[in-house]
Short mmCIF file of C-alpha atoms in Angstrom, two decimals:
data_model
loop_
_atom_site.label_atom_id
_atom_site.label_comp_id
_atom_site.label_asym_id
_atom_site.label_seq_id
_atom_site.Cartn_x
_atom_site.Cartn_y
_atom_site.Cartn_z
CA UNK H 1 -51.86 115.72 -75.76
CA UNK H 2 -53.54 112.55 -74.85
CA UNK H 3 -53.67 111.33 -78.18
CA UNK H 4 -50.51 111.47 -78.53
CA UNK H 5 -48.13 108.46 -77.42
CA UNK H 6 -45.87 108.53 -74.80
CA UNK H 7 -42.29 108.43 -75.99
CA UNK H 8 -40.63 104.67 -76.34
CA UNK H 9 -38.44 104.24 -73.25
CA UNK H 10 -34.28 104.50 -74.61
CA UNK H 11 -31.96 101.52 -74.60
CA UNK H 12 -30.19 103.54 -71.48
CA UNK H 13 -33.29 103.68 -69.95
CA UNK H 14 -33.30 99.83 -70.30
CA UNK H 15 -30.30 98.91 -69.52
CA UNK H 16 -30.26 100.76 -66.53
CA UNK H 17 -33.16 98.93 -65.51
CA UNK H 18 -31.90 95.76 -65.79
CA UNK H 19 -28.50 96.11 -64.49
CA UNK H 20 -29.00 95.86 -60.94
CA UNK H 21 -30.64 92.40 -61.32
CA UNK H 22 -27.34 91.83 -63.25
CA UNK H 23 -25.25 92.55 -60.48
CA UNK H 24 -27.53 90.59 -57.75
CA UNK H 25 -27.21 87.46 -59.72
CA UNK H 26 -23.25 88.09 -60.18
CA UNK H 27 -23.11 88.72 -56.46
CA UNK H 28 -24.64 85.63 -54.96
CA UNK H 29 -23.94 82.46 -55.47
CA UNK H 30 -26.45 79.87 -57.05
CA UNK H 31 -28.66 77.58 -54.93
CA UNK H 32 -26.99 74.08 -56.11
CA UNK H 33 -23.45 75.11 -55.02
CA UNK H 34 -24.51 76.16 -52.01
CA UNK H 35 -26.12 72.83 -50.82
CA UNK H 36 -23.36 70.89 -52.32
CA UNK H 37 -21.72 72.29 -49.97
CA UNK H 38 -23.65 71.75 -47.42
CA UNK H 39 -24.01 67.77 -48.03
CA UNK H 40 -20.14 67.47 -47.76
CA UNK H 41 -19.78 69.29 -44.62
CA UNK H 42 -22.46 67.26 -43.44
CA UNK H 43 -21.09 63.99 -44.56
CA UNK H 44 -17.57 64.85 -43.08
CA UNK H 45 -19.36 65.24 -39.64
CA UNK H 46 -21.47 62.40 -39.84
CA UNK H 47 -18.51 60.25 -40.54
CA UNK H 48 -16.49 61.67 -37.50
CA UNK H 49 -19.50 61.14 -35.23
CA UNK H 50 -19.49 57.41 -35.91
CA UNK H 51 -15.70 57.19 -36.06
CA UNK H 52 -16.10 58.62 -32.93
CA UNK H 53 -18.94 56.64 -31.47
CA UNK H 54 -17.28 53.56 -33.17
CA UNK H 55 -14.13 54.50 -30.88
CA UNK H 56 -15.90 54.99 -27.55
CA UNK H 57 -17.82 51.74 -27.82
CA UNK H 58 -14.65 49.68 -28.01
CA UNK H 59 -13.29 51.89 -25.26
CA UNK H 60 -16.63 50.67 -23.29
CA UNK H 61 -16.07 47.38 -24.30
CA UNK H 62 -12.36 47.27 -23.65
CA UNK H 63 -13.42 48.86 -20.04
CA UNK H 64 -15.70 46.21 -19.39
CA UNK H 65 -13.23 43.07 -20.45
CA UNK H 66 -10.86 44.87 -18.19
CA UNK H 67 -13.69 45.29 -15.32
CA UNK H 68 -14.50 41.69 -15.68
CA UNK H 69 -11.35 40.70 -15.70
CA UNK H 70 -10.14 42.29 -12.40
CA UNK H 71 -13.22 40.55 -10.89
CA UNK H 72 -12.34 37.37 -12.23
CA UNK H 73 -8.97 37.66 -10.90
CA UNK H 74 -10.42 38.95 -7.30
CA UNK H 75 -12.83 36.13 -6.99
CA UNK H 76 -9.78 33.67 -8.07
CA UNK H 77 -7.69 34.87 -5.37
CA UNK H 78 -10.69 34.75 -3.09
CA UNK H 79 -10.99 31.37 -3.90
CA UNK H 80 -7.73 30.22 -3.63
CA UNK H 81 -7.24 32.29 -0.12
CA UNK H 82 -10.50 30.25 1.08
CA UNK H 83 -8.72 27.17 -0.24
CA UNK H 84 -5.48 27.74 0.99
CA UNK H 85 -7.49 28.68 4.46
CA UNK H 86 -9.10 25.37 4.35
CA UNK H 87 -6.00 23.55 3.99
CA UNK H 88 -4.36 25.05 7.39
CA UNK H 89 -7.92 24.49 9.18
CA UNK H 90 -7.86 20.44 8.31
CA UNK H 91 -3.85 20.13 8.62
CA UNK H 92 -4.79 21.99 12.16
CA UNK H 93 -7.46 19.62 12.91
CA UNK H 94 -5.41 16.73 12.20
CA UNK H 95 -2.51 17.74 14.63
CA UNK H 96 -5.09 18.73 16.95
CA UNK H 97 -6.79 15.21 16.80
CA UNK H 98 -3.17 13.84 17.46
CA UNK H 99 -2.27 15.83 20.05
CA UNK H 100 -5.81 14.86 21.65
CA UNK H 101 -5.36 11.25 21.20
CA UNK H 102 -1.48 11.62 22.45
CA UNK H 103 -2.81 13.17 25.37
CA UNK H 104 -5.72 10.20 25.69
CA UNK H 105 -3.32 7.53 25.56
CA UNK H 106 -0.76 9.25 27.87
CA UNK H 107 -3.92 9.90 30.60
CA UNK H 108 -4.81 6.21 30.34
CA UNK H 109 -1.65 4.91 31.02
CA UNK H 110 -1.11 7.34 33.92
CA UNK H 111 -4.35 6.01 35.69
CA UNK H 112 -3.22 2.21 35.05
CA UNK H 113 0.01 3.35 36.64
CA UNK H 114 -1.73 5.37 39.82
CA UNK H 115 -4.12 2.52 40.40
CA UNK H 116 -1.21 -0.20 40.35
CA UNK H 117 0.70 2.06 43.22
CA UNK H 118 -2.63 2.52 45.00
CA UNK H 119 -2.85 -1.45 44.51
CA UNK H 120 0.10 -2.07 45.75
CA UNK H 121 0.09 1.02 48.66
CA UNK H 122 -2.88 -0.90 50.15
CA UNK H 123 -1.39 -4.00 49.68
CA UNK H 124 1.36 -2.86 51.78
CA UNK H 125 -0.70 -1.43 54.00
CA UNK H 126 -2.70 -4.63 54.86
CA UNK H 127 0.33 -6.65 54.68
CA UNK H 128 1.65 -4.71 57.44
CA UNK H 129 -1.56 -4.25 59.62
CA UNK H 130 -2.87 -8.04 59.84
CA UNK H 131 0.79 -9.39 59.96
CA UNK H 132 -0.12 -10.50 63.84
CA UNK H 133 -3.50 -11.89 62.76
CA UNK H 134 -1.69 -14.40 60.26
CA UNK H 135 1.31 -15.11 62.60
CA UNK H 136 -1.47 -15.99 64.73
CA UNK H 137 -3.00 -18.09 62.29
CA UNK H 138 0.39 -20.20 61.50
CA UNK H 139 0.51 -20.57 64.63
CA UNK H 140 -2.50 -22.35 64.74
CA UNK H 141 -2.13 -24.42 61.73
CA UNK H 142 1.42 -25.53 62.99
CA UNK H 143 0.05 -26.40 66.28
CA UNK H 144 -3.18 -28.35 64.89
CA UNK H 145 -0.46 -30.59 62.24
CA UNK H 146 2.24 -31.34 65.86
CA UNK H 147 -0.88 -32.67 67.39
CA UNK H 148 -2.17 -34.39 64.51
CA UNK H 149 -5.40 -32.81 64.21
CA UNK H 150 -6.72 -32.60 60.41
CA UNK H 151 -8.05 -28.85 60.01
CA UNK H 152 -8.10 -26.67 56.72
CA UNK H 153 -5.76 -23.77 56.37
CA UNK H 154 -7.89 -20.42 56.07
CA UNK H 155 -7.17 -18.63 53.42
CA UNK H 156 -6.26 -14.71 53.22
CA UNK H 157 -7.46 -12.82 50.61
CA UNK H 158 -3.65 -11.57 49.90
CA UNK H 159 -3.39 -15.16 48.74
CA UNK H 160 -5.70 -14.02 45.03
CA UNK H 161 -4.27 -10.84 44.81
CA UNK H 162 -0.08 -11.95 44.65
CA UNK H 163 -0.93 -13.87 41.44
CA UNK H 164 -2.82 -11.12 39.93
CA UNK H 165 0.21 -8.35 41.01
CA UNK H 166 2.68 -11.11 39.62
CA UNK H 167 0.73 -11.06 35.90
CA UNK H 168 0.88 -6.96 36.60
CA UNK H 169 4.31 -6.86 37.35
CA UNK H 170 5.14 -9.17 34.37
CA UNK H 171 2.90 -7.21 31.81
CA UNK H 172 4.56 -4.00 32.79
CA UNK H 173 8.27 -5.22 32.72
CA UNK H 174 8.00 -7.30 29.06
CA UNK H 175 9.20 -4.61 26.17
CA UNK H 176 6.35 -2.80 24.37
CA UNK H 177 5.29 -5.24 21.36
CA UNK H 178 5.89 -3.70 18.13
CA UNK H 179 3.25 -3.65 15.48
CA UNK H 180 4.80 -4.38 11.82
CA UNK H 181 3.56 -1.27 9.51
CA UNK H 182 0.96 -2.54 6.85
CA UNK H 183 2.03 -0.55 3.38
CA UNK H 184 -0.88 -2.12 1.13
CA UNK H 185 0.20 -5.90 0.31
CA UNK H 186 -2.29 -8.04 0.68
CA UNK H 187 0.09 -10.64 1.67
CA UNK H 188 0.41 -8.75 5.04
CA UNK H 189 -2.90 -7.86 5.33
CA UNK H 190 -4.02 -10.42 7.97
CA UNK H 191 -1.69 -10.50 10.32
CA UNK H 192 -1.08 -6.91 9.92
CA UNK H 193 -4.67 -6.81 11.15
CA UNK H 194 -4.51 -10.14 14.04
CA UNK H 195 -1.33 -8.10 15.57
CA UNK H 196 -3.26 -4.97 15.61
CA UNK H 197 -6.87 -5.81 17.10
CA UNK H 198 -4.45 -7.71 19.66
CA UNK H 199 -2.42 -5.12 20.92
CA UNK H 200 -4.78 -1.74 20.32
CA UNK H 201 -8.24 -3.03 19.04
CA UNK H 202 -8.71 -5.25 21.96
CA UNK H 203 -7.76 -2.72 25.26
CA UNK H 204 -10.24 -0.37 26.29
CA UNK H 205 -9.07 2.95 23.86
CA UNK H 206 -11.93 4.90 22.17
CA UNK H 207 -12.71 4.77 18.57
CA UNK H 208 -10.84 7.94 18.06
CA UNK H 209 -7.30 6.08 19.35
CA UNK H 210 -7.82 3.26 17.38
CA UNK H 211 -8.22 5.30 14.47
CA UNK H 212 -5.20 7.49 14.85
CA UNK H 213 -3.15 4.34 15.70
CA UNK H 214 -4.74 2.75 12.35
CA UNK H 215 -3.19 5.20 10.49
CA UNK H 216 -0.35 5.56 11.93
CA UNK H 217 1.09 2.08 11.57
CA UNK H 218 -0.01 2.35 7.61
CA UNK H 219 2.11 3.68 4.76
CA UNK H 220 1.66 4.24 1.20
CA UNK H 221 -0.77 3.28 -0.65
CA UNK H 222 -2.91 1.94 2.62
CA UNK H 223 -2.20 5.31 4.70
CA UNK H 224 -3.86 6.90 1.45
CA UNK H 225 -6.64 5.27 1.27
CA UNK H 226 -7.89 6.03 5.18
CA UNK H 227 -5.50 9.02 6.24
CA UNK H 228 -9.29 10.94 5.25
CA UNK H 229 -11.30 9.41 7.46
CA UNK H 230 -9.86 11.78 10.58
CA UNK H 231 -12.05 14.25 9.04
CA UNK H 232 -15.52 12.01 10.02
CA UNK H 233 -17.27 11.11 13.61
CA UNK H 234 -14.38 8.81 15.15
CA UNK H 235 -16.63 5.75 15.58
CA UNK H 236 -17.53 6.47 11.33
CA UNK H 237 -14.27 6.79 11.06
CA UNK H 238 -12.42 4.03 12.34
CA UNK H 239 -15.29 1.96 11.04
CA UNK H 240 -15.00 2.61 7.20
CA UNK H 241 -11.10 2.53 7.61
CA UNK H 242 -11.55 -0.91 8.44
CA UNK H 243 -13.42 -1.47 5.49
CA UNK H 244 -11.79 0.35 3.18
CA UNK H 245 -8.64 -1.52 4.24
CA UNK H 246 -10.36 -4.86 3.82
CA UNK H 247 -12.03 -3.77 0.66
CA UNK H 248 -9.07 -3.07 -0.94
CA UNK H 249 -6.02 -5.26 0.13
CA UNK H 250 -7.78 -8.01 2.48
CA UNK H 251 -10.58 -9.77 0.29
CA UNK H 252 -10.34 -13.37 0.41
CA UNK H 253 -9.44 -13.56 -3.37
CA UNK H 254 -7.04 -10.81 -3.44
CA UNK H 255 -5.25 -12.54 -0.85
CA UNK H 256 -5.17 -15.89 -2.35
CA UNK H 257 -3.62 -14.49 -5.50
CA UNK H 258 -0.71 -12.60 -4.02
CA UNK H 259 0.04 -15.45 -1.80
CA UNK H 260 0.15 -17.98 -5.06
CA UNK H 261 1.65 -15.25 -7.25
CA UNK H 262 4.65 -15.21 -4.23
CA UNK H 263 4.95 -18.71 -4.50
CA UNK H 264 5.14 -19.29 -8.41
CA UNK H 265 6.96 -16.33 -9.93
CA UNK H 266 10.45 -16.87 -9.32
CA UNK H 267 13.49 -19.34 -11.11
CA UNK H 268 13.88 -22.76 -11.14
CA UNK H 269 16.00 -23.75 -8.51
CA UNK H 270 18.93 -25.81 -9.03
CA UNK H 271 20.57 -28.89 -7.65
CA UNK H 272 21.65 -28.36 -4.44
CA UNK H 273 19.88 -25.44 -3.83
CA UNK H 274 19.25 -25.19 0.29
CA UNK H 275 18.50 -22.24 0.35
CA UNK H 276 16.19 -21.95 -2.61
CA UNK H 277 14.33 -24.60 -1.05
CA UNK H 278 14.18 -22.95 2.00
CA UNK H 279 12.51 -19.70 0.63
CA UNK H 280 10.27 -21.92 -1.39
CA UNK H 281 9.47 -23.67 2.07
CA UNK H 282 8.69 -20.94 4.05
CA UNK H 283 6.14 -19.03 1.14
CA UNK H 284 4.44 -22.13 0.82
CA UNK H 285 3.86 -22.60 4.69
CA UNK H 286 2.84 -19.03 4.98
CA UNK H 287 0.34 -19.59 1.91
CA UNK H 288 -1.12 -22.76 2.94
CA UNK H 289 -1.59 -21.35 6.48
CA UNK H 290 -3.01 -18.49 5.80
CA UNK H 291 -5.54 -19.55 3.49
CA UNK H 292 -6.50 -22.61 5.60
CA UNK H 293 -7.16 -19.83 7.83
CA UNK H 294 -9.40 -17.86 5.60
CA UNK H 295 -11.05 -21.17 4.15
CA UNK H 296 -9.75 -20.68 0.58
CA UNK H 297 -8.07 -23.57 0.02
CA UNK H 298 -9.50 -24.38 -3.37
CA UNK H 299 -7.19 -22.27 -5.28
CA UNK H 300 -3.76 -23.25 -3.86
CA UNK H 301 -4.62 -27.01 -4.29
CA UNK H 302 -5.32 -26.95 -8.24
CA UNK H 303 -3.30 -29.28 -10.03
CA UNK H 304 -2.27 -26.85 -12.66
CA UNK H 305 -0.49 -24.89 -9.42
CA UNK H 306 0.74 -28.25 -7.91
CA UNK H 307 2.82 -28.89 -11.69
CA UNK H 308 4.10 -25.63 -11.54
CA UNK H 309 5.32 -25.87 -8.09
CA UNK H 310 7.29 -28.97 -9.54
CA UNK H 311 8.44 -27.39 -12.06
CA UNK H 312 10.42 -25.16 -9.93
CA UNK H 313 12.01 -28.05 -8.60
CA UNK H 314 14.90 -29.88 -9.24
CA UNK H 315 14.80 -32.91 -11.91
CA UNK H 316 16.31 -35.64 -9.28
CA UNK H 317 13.52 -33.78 -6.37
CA UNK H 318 10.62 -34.12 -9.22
CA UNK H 319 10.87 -37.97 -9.64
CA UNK H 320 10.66 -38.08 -5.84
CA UNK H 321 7.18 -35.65 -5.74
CA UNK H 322 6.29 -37.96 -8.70
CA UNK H 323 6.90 -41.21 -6.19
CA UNK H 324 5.07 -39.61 -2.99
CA UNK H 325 2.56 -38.35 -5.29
CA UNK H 326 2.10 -41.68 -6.77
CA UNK H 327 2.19 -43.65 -3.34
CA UNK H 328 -0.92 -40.90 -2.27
CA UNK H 329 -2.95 -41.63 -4.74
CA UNK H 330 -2.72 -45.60 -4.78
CA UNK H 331 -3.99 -44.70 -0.93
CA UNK H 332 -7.38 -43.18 -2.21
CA UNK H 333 -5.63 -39.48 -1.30
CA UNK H 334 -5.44 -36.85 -3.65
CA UNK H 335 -2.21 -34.92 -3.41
CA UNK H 336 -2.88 -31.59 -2.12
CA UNK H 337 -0.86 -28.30 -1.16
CA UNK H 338 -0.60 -29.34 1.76
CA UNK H 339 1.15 -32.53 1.33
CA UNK H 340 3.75 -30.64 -1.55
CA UNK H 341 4.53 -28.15 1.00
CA UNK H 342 5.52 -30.72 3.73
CA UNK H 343 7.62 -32.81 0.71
CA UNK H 344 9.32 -29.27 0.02
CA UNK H 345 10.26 -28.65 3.66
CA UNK H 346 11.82 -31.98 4.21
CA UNK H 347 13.95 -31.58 1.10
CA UNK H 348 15.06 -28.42 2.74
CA UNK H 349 16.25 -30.00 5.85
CA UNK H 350 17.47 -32.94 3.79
CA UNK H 351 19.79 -30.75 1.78
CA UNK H 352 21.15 -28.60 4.18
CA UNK H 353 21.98 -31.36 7.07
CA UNK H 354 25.91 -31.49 6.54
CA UNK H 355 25.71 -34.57 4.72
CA UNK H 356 23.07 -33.44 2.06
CA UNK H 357 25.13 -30.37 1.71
CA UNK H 358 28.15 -32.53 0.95
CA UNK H 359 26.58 -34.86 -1.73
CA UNK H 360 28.46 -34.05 -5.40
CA UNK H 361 31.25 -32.37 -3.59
CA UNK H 362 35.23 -33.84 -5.06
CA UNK H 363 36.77 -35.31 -2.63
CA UNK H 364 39.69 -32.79 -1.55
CA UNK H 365 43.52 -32.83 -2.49
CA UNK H 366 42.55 -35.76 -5.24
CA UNK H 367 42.40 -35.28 -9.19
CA UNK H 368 39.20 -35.76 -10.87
CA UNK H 369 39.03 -39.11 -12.51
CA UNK H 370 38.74 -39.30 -16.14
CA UNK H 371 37.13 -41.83 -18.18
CA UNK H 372 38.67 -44.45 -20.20
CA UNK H 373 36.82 -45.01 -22.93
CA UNK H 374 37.99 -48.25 -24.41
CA UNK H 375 36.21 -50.54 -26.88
CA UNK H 376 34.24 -53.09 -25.74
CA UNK H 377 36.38 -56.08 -26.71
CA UNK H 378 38.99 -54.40 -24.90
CA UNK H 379 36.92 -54.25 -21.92
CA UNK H 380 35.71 -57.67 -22.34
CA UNK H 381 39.27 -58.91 -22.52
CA UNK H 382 40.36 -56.87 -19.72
CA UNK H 383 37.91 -58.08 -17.44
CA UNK H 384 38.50 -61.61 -18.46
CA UNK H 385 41.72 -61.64 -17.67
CA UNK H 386 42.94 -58.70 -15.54
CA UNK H 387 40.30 -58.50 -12.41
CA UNK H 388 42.35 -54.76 -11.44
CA UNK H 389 41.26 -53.32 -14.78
CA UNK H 390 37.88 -54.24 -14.71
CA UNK H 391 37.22 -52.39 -10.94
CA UNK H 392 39.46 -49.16 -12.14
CA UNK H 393 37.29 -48.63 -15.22
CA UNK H 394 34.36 -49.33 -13.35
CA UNK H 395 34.81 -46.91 -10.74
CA UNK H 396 35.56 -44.01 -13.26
CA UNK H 397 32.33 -44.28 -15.45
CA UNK H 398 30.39 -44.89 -11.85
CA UNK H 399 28.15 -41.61 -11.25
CA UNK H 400 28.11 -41.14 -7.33
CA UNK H 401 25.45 -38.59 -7.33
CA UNK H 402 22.63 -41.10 -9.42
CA UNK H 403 24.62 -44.06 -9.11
CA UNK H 404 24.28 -44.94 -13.01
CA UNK H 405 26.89 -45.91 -15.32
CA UNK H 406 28.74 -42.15 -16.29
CA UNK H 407 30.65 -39.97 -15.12
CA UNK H 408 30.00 -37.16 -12.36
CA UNK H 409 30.66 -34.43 -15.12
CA UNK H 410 28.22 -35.90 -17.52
CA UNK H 411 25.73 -36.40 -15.11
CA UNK H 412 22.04 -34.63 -15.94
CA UNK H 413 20.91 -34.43 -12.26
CA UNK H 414 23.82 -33.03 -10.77
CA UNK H 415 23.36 -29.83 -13.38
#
């Protein structure tokens, strides 16, 4: 009946009902497991992709250091091939250019040699075709002087050309000169330089000859300073070897102070001393002539130099520059280099003649005499009454070096 309600549903019918949801929630998992999960796996891969992209960037980089490097080391070797090439190309050119002047010089000469024997092949040759024509001529002139007539001999024009064979002939027979090598002091700087313009600057060789021979008769420190200049146009070149040469070891000062600096630094010489005077002698010559030369006589002629030039000197040769000195300037002169050099060199010959060379010497095969020293009223008694005494005593306190009253070993000068 529809009044009637329906009947209240069982607690089987219930729990049937429910159950299966039961059994779907028991048999899946939840939701927040699930993307835990998830974010972990995720996190494990993200950190192995940028381990991994971490890795193959330094690879990259690595590859590139390594790319650069091998470039750098390519272009290094390139270099130093280029270098290396550069270095045979100007050794080449140098023995090239030497060869080439070798060959210049050697050509030159042979052409002064060919045109000497076609000199003297024509010479011949005329000699031998107008030998009746100047028989002829004698003839005359012999003839004209028997009869007394005055008439001018005629002259042949073999007559100029045997002088100028003769100075040939001579020129070709003396020995090559030899050029000293200049090695950078400026004390051989000029005539380093006067010997070669003479003998190479002066003839008729190019500018590329002089400057190979330039070089070639400097070493050390000069050859380094111009062996470069090959490399420029020859008349360049030889021109700022020159001056590089001149800058450097031949400026008027530069000379003047190795050419003082040679004469001062060295010892005192002693008594005696020929020799030492003789080296002294010859620097100061060379000095005083080659600045007289160069019109720098200023420096060498200071009085501070002239004292130290005496003080090289012996005491006993010091008190005679004193006395010449002296005697100069009571004439109005000044003492100058000069005048000290010319004192020197005649001390020189003085002391090595074979009697200045003997003064101080012992006489030979005889004892040394040795001084009495007596009191003086002995000596006064002895040479008031014994006249032998007096002249023996005298004789052994006489110096014969200073000739003052001491003995020979005592005596100051003779040190």
């Amino acid at each position: 009946m529809r009044g009637e309600s329906e009947p209240s549903p069982t607690k089987k019918d219930v729990e049937s009902e429910s159950s299966p949801t039961k059994r779907g929630v028991e048999s899946e998992p939840s939701p927040t497991k699930k993307d835990d999960a998830k974010s972990v796996t995720s996190s494990k891969v993200s950190k192995a992709r940028v381990s991994s992209s971490i890795k193959l960037r330094e690879a990259k980089i690595k590859q590139e250091l390594a790319q650069r490097k091998r470039e750098q080391a390519l272009k290094e070797q390139m270099l130093k091939r280029e270098q290396l090439e550069l270095q045979h190309k100007i050794e080449n050119m140098r023995i090239d250019k030497e060869i080439e002047n070798a060959n210049a010089e050697a050509h030159m000469w042979q052409q002064e040699v060919d045109l000497q024997r076609d000199d003297q092949i024509s010479l011949d040759n005329e000699e031998a075709i107008d030998v009746a024509k100047r028989t002829e001529e004698w003839c005359q002139q012999s003839s004209a002087q028997v009869v007394g007539r005055e008439t001018e001999p005629t002259g042949h024009p073999l007559d100029k050309q045997v002088p100028l064979l003769d100075m040939i002939s001579t020129s070709l027979n003396l020995p090559k000169p030899e050029i000293q090598t200049f090695s950078g002091d400026p004390i051989n700087y000029w005539s380093f330089m006067s010997s070669f313009d003479v003998n190479i600057a002066q003839r008729s060789f190019d500018d590329r000859v002089k400057l190979s021979h330039l070089i070639q008769f400097c070493s050390g420190k000069a050859r380094d300073a111009i062996k470069n200049c090959v490399l420029l146009d020859p008349a360049t070149g030889y021109k700022q070897a020159r001056d590089i040469l001149y800058s450097q070891f031949g400026r008027t000062y530069i000379v003047a102070r190795a050419h003082i600096k040679q004469v001062l630094n060295r010892t005192n010489l002693r008594s005696g001393d020929s020799q030492g005077l003789w080296d002294l002698a010859r620097d100061m010559r060379r000095c005083q002539m080659t600045l007289t030369q160069m019109r720098f006589t200023a420096d060498m002629s200071a009085t501070d130099n002239l004292l130290k030039i005496q003080e090289l000197l012996p005491v006993r040769l010091q008190s005679k520059w004193a006395t010449t000195a002296h005697t100069l300037m009571e004439n109005q002169v000044m003492p100058n280099f000069s005048h000290m050099t010319n004192f020197v060199e005649e001390q020189a010959k003085i002391a090595s003649n074979v009697y200045g060379s003997h003064v101080g010497k012992p006489q030979k095969n005889s004892k040394p005499n040795i001084p009495n020293r007596k009191p003086k009223e002995s000596r006064a008694s002895t040479f008031s009454t014994q006249g032998t005494s007096k002249s023996d005593t005298l004789v052994s306190d006489h110096c014969y070096f200073c000739n003052k009253d001491h003995s020979i070993e005592e005596c100051e000068a003779f040190k």
